[in-house]
Coordinates of N, CA and C in Angstrom, one line a residue:
M1 N 0.3 18.5 -21.7 CA -0.8 18.1 -20.8 C -1.8 17.3 -21.6
T2 N -2.2 16.2 -21.0 CA -3.2 15.3 -21.6 C -4.5 15.8 -21.3
V3 N -5.4 15.9 -22.3 CA -6.8 16.4 -22.1 C -7.7 15.2 -22.3
F4 N -8.6 15.1 -21.3 CA -9.7 14.0 -21.3 C -11.0 14.7 -21.3
H5 N -11.9 14.2 -22.0 CA -13.3 14.7 -22.0 C -14.3 13.6 -21.8
M6 N -15.4 13.9 -21.1 CA -16.4 12.9 -20.9 C -17.6 13.3 -21.8
N7 N -18.0 12.4 -22.6 CA -19.2 12.7 -23.5 C -20.4 12.6 -22.6
I8 N -21.1 13.7 -22.4 CA -22.3 13.7 -21.6 C -23.5 13.0 -22.3
Y9 N -23.3 12.6 -23.5 CA -24.3 11.9 -24.2 C -24.0 10.4 -24.2
S10 N -23.0 10.0 -23.4 CA -22.6 8.6 -23.4 C -23.7 7.8 -22.7
P11 N -23.8 6.5 -22.9 CA -24.8 5.6 -22.2 C -24.6 5.7 -20.7
A12 N -23.4 5.8 -20.1 CA -23.2 5.9 -18.7 C -23.9 7.2 -18.1
F13 N -23.7 8.3 -18.8 CA -24.3 9.5 -18.3 C -25.8 9.4 -18.5
A14 N -26.3 8.9 -19.6 CA -27.7 8.8 -19.8 C -28.3 7.8 -18.9
A15 N -27.6 6.9 -18.3 CA -28.1 5.8 -17.4 C -28.4 6.4 -16.0
G16 N -28.1 7.7 -15.8 CA -28.5 8.3 -14.6 C -27.4 8.1 -13.5
L17 N -26.2 7.9 -13.8 CA -25.1 7.7 -12.8 C -25.0 9.1 -12.0
P18 N -24.7 9.0 -10.7 CA -24.4 10.2 -10.0 C -23.3 11.0 -10.7
F19 N -23.4 12.3 -10.7 CA -22.4 13.1 -11.5 C -22.0 14.3 -10.7
S20 N -20.7 14.6 -10.8 CA -20.1 15.8 -10.1 C -19.4 16.5 -11.2
Q21 N -19.8 17.7 -11.5 CA -19.2 18.6 -12.4 C -17.8 18.9 -12.0
A22 N -17.6 19.2 -10.7 CA -16.3 19.5 -10.1 C -15.3 18.3 -10.4
C23 N -15.7 17.1 -10.2 CA -14.9 16.0 -10.5 C -14.6 15.9 -12.0
E24 N -15.5 16.1 -12.8 CA -15.3 16.1 -14.3 C -14.3 17.2 -14.6
N25 N -14.3 18.4 -14.0 CA -13.5 19.5 -14.3 C -12.0 19.2 -13.9
N26 N -11.8 18.5 -12.7 CA -10.5 18.5 -12.2 C -9.8 17.2 -12.4
Q27 N -10.4 16.2 -13.0 CA -9.8 14.9 -13.1 C -8.5 14.9 -14.0
A28 N -8.5 15.6 -15.1 CA -7.4 15.6 -16.0 C -6.2 16.3 -15.3
P29 N -6.3 17.5 -14.7 CA -5.2 18.1 -14.1 C -4.7 17.3 -12.9
I30 N -5.6 16.7 -12.2 CA -5.1 15.8 -11.0 C -4.4 14.6 -11.6
F31 N -4.8 14.0 -12.6 CA -4.1 12.9 -13.2 C -2.7 13.2 -13.6
E32 N -2.5 14.4 -14.1 CA -1.2 14.9 -14.5 C -0.2 14.8 -13.3
V33 N -0.7 15.1 -12.1 CA 0.1 15.0 -10.9 C 0.2 13.6 -10.4
L34 N -0.9 12.9 -10.4 CA -0.9 11.5 -9.8 C 0.0 10.5 -10.6
Q35 N 0.1 10.7 -11.9 CA 0.9 9.8 -12.7 C 2.4 9.9 -12.3
T36 N 2.8 11.0 -11.7 CA 4.2 11.2 -11.2 C 4.3 10.8 -9.8
V37 N 3.4 11.3 -8.9 CA 3.6 11.1 -7.5 C 3.2 9.7 -7.1
F38 N 2.4 9.0 -7.9 CA 2.0 7.6 -7.5 C 2.8 6.6 -8.4
N39 N 3.8 7.0 -9.1 CA 4.5 6.0 -10.0 C 5.2 4.9 -9.3
D40 N 5.5 5.1 -8.0 CA 6.1 4.0 -7.2 C 5.2 3.5 -6.1
R41 N 3.9 3.8 -6.2 CA 3.0 3.3 -5.2 C 2.3 2.0 -5.7
Q42 N 1.7 1.3 -4.8 CA 1.0 0.0 -5.1 C -0.5 0.0 -4.8
H43 N -0.8 0.6 -3.6 CA -2.2 0.5 -3.1 C -2.7 1.8 -2.6
V44 N -3.6 2.4 -3.3 CA -4.1 3.7 -2.9 C -5.5 3.6 -2.3
L45 N -5.7 4.3 -1.2 CA -7.0 4.4 -0.5 C -7.6 5.8 -1.0
E46 N -8.7 5.7 -1.7 CA -9.4 7.0 -2.0 C -10.3 7.3 -0.9
I47 N -10.2 8.4 -0.2 CA -11.0 8.8 0.9 C -12.1 9.7 0.4
G48 N -13.3 9.3 0.6 CA -14.4 10.2 0.1 C -14.6 10.0 -1.4
S49 N -14.9 8.8 -1.9 CA -15.0 8.5 -3.3 C -16.2 9.2 -4.0
G50 N -17.2 9.6 -3.2 CA -18.3 10.4 -3.7 C -19.1 9.6 -4.8
T51 N -19.1 10.2 -6.0 CA -19.8 9.6 -7.1 C -19.1 8.3 -7.6
G52 N -17.8 8.3 -7.5 CA -17.0 7.2 -8.1 C -16.4 7.6 -9.4
Q53 N -16.6 8.8 -9.8 CA -16.0 9.2 -11.1 C -14.5 9.2 -11.1
H54 N -13.9 9.7 -10.0 CA -12.4 9.8 -10.0 C -11.9 8.4 -10.1
S55 N -12.4 7.4 -9.4 CA -11.9 6.1 -9.3 C -11.9 5.4 -10.7
V56 N -13.0 5.6 -11.5 CA -13.0 5.0 -12.8 C -12.2 5.7 -13.8
F57 N -11.8 6.9 -13.5 CA -11.0 7.7 -14.4 C -9.5 7.3 -14.1
F58 N -9.1 7.3 -12.9 CA -7.7 7.1 -12.5 C -7.3 5.7 -12.6
A59 N -8.1 4.7 -12.1 CA -7.6 3.3 -12.0 C -7.1 2.8 -13.3
P60 N -7.8 2.9 -14.4 CA -7.3 2.3 -15.6 C -6.1 3.0 -16.2
R61 N -5.9 4.3 -15.8 CA -4.8 5.1 -16.3 C -3.5 4.9 -15.4
L62 N -3.7 4.3 -14.2 CA -2.6 4.0 -13.3 C -2.6 2.5 -13.0
P63 N -2.4 1.6 -14.0 CA -2.6 0.2 -13.8 C -1.7 -0.5 -12.8
Q64 N -0.6 0.2 -12.4 CA 0.3 -0.4 -11.4 C -0.3 -0.4 -10.0
L65 N -1.4 0.4 -9.9 CA -2.0 0.6 -8.5 C -3.2 -0.3 -8.4
V66 N -3.5 -0.7 -7.1 CA -4.8 -1.2 -6.7 C -5.5 0.0 -6.1
W67 N -6.7 0.4 -6.6 CA -7.4 1.6 -6.2 C -8.6 1.2 -5.4
Q68 N -8.5 1.5 -4.1 CA -9.5 1.2 -3.1 C -10.4 2.4 -2.9
T69 N -11.6 2.3 -3.3 CA -12.6 3.4 -3.0 C -13.1 3.2 -1.6
S70 N -13.5 4.4 -1.0 CA -14.2 4.4 0.3 C -15.1 5.6 0.4
D71 N -16.1 5.4 1.2 CA -17.0 6.5 1.5 C -18.0 6.1 2.5
L72 N -18.9 7.0 2.9 CA -20.1 6.6 3.7 C -20.9 5.6 2.9
L73 N -21.6 4.7 3.7 CA -22.4 3.7 3.1 C -23.4 4.2 2.1
A74 N -23.9 5.4 2.3 CA -25.0 6.0 1.4 C -24.4 6.2 0.0
S75 N -23.1 6.4 -0.1 CA -22.5 6.6 -1.4 C -22.1 5.4 -2.2
H76 N -22.2 4.2 -1.6 CA -21.7 3.0 -2.2 C -22.5 2.6 -3.5
E77 N -23.8 2.8 -3.4 CA -24.6 2.4 -4.6 C -24.1 3.2 -5.9
G78 N -23.9 4.5 -5.7 CA -23.5 5.3 -6.9 C -22.1 4.9 -7.3
I79 N -21.2 4.7 -6.4 CA -19.8 4.3 -6.7 C -19.9 2.9 -7.5
A80 N -20.6 2.0 -6.9 CA -20.8 0.7 -7.6 C -21.3 0.8 -9.0
A81 N -22.3 1.7 -9.2 CA -22.8 2.0 -10.5 C -21.8 2.4 -11.5
W82 N -20.9 3.4 -11.1 CA -19.8 3.8 -11.9 C -18.9 2.7 -12.2
H83 N -18.6 1.9 -11.2 CA -17.7 0.7 -11.4 C -18.3 -0.3 -12.4
Q84 N -19.6 -0.5 -12.3 CA -20.2 -1.4 -13.2 C -20.1 -0.9 -14.6
A85 N -20.3 0.4 -14.8 CA -20.3 1.0 -16.1 C -18.9 1.1 -16.7
H86 N -17.9 1.4 -15.9 CA -16.6 1.7 -16.3 C -15.5 1.0 -15.5
G87 N -15.7 -0.2 -15.2 CA -14.8 -0.9 -14.3 C -13.4 -1.1 -14.8
A88 N -12.5 -1.4 -13.9 CA -11.1 -1.7 -14.2 C -10.6 -2.8 -13.3
A89 N -9.7 -3.6 -13.8 CA -9.2 -4.8 -13.1 C -8.6 -4.4 -11.7
N90 N -8.0 -3.2 -11.6 CA -7.3 -2.8 -10.4 C -8.2 -1.9 -9.5
L91 N -9.5 -1.9 -9.8 CA -10.5 -1.1 -9.0 C -11.3 -1.9 -8.1
L92 N -11.2 -1.6 -6.8 CA -11.9 -2.4 -5.8 C -13.2 -1.8 -5.4
V93 N -14.2 -2.6 -4.9 CA -15.5 -2.1 -4.5 C -15.2 -1.3 -3.2
P94 N -16.1 -0.3 -3.0 CA -15.9 0.6 -1.9 C -16.0 -0.1 -0.5
V95 N -15.2 0.4 0.4 CA -15.3 0.0 1.8 C -15.9 1.2 2.6
E96 N -16.6 0.9 3.6 CA -17.3 1.9 4.4 C -16.2 2.7 5.2
F97 N -16.2 4.0 5.1 CA -15.3 4.8 5.9 C -15.9 6.1 6.2
D98 N -16.2 6.3 7.5 CA -16.8 7.5 8.0 C -15.8 8.1 9.0
L99 N -15.3 9.3 8.6 CA -14.3 10.0 9.4 C -14.8 10.3 10.8
A100 N -16.1 10.4 11.0 CA -16.7 10.7 12.3 C -16.7 9.5 13.2
S101 N -16.6 8.3 12.7 CA -16.8 7.1 13.6 C -15.9 5.9 13.2
S102 N -15.3 5.9 12.1 CA -14.6 4.7 11.6 C -13.1 4.7 12.0
N103 N -12.6 3.6 12.2 CA -11.2 3.4 12.3 C -10.6 3.4 10.8
W104 N -9.3 3.3 10.7 CA -8.6 3.2 9.4 C -9.2 2.0 8.7
P105 N -9.6 2.1 7.5 CA -10.2 0.9 6.8 C -9.1 -0.2 6.5
Q106 N -9.5 -1.4 6.6 CA -8.6 -2.5 6.2 C -8.7 -2.7 4.7
P107 N -7.5 -3.0 4.1 CA -7.5 -3.3 2.7 C -8.3 -4.5 2.4
A108 N -9.0 -4.6 1.2 CA -9.8 -5.7 0.8 C -8.8 -6.9 0.4
D109 N -7.6 -6.6 0.1 CA -6.6 -7.6 -0.1 C -5.5 -7.5 0.9
A110 N -4.4 -8.3 0.7 CA -3.4 -8.3 1.8 C -2.4 -7.2 1.6
I111 N -2.5 -6.4 0.6 CA -1.5 -5.3 0.4 C -1.9 -4.1 1.2
P112 N -1.0 -3.6 2.1 CA -1.3 -2.4 2.9 C -1.4 -1.2 2.0
F113 N -2.1 -0.2 2.4 CA -2.2 1.1 1.7 C -0.8 1.8 1.8
D114 N -0.3 2.3 0.7 CA 0.9 3.1 0.7 C 0.7 4.5 0.1
A115 N -0.5 4.8 -0.1 CA -0.9 6.2 -0.6 C -2.3 6.5 -0.4
V116 N -2.7 7.7 -0.3 CA -4.0 8.2 -0.1 C -4.3 9.2 -1.2
F117 N -5.5 9.2 -1.7 CA -6.0 10.2 -2.6 C -7.4 10.7 -2.0
T118 N -7.6 12.0 -2.0 CA -8.9 12.5 -1.7 C -9.1 13.8 -2.4
S119 N -10.2 14.1 -2.9 CA -10.5 15.3 -3.7 C -12.0 15.7 -3.4
N120 N -12.2 17.0 -3.4 CA -13.6 17.5 -3.2 C -14.1 16.9 -1.9
T121 N -13.2 16.8 -0.9 CA -13.6 16.3 0.4 C -13.4 17.2 1.5
C122 N -12.2 17.7 1.7 CA -11.8 18.5 2.8 C -12.6 19.8 3.0
H123 N -13.1 20.3 1.9 CA -13.9 21.6 2.1 C -15.4 21.2 2.4
I124 N -15.7 20.0 2.4 CA -17.1 19.6 2.6 C -17.3 19.1 4.1
V125 N -16.3 18.4 4.6 CA -16.4 17.9 6.0 C -15.9 19.0 7.0
S126 N -16.3 18.8 8.3 CA -15.9 19.8 9.3 C -14.4 19.8 9.5
W127 N -13.9 20.9 10.0 CA -12.4 21.0 10.2 C -11.9 19.9 11.2
P128 N -12.6 19.6 12.3 CA -12.1 18.5 13.2 C -12.0 17.2 12.4
L129 N -12.9 16.9 11.5 CA -12.8 15.7 10.7 C -11.6 15.7 9.7
V130 N -11.3 16.9 9.2 CA -10.1 17.0 8.3 C -8.9 16.7 9.1
E131 N -8.8 17.3 10.3 CA -7.7 17.0 11.2 C -7.6 15.5 11.6
H132 N -8.7 14.9 11.8 CA -8.8 13.5 12.1 C -8.3 12.7 10.9
M133 N -8.7 13.0 9.8 CA -8.3 12.3 8.5 C -6.8 12.4 8.4
F134 N -6.2 13.6 8.6 CA -4.7 13.7 8.5 C -4.0 12.9 9.6
D135 N -4.6 12.9 10.8 CA -4.0 12.0 11.9 C -4.0 10.6 11.4
L136 N -5.2 10.1 10.9 CA -5.3 8.7 10.5 C -4.2 8.4 9.4
V137 N -4.1 9.3 8.4 CA -3.2 9.1 7.3 C -1.8 9.0 7.9
G138 N -1.4 10.0 8.7 CA -0.1 10.0 9.3 C 0.3 8.8 10.1
N139 N -0.7 8.2 10.8 CA -0.5 7.1 11.7 C -0.6 5.7 10.9
N140 N -1.1 5.7 9.7 CA -1.3 4.5 9.0 C -0.5 4.3 7.7
L141 N 0.0 5.3 7.1 CA 0.8 5.1 5.9 C 2.3 5.0 6.3
P142 N 3.0 4.2 5.4 CA 4.4 4.1 5.7 C 5.1 5.4 5.5
M143 N 6.2 5.6 6.2 CA 7.0 6.9 6.1 C 7.8 6.8 4.9

């Protein structure tokens, strides 16, 4: 198992970036799974990117993927701040995606999404929105 640690005394942390301890705690174990299950994927939609921490951790470690962040508009500034501090060539700016009112987001490039990642999301939104998210995923990802 690969172990990754974030230095809380780093300039990015000191710069006041939004921070999720849960994200920090789960990114390495999640990465261990993603490097296998996403090894043949090209374009991932991250639903509920939150702080942006997962995107800047996973994107450079999964360089075969285009990583599309998404969240409510209110989260975009924090996601963009993480991208500015720790960007990667395969990391795209967030698109607005509100499970309560949005349709399936369109990719920023011409490559359709062929995978979805979401973490620290389903337990935060209401159950009808979780069901809606799974309906959207089922209707929009290739089989």
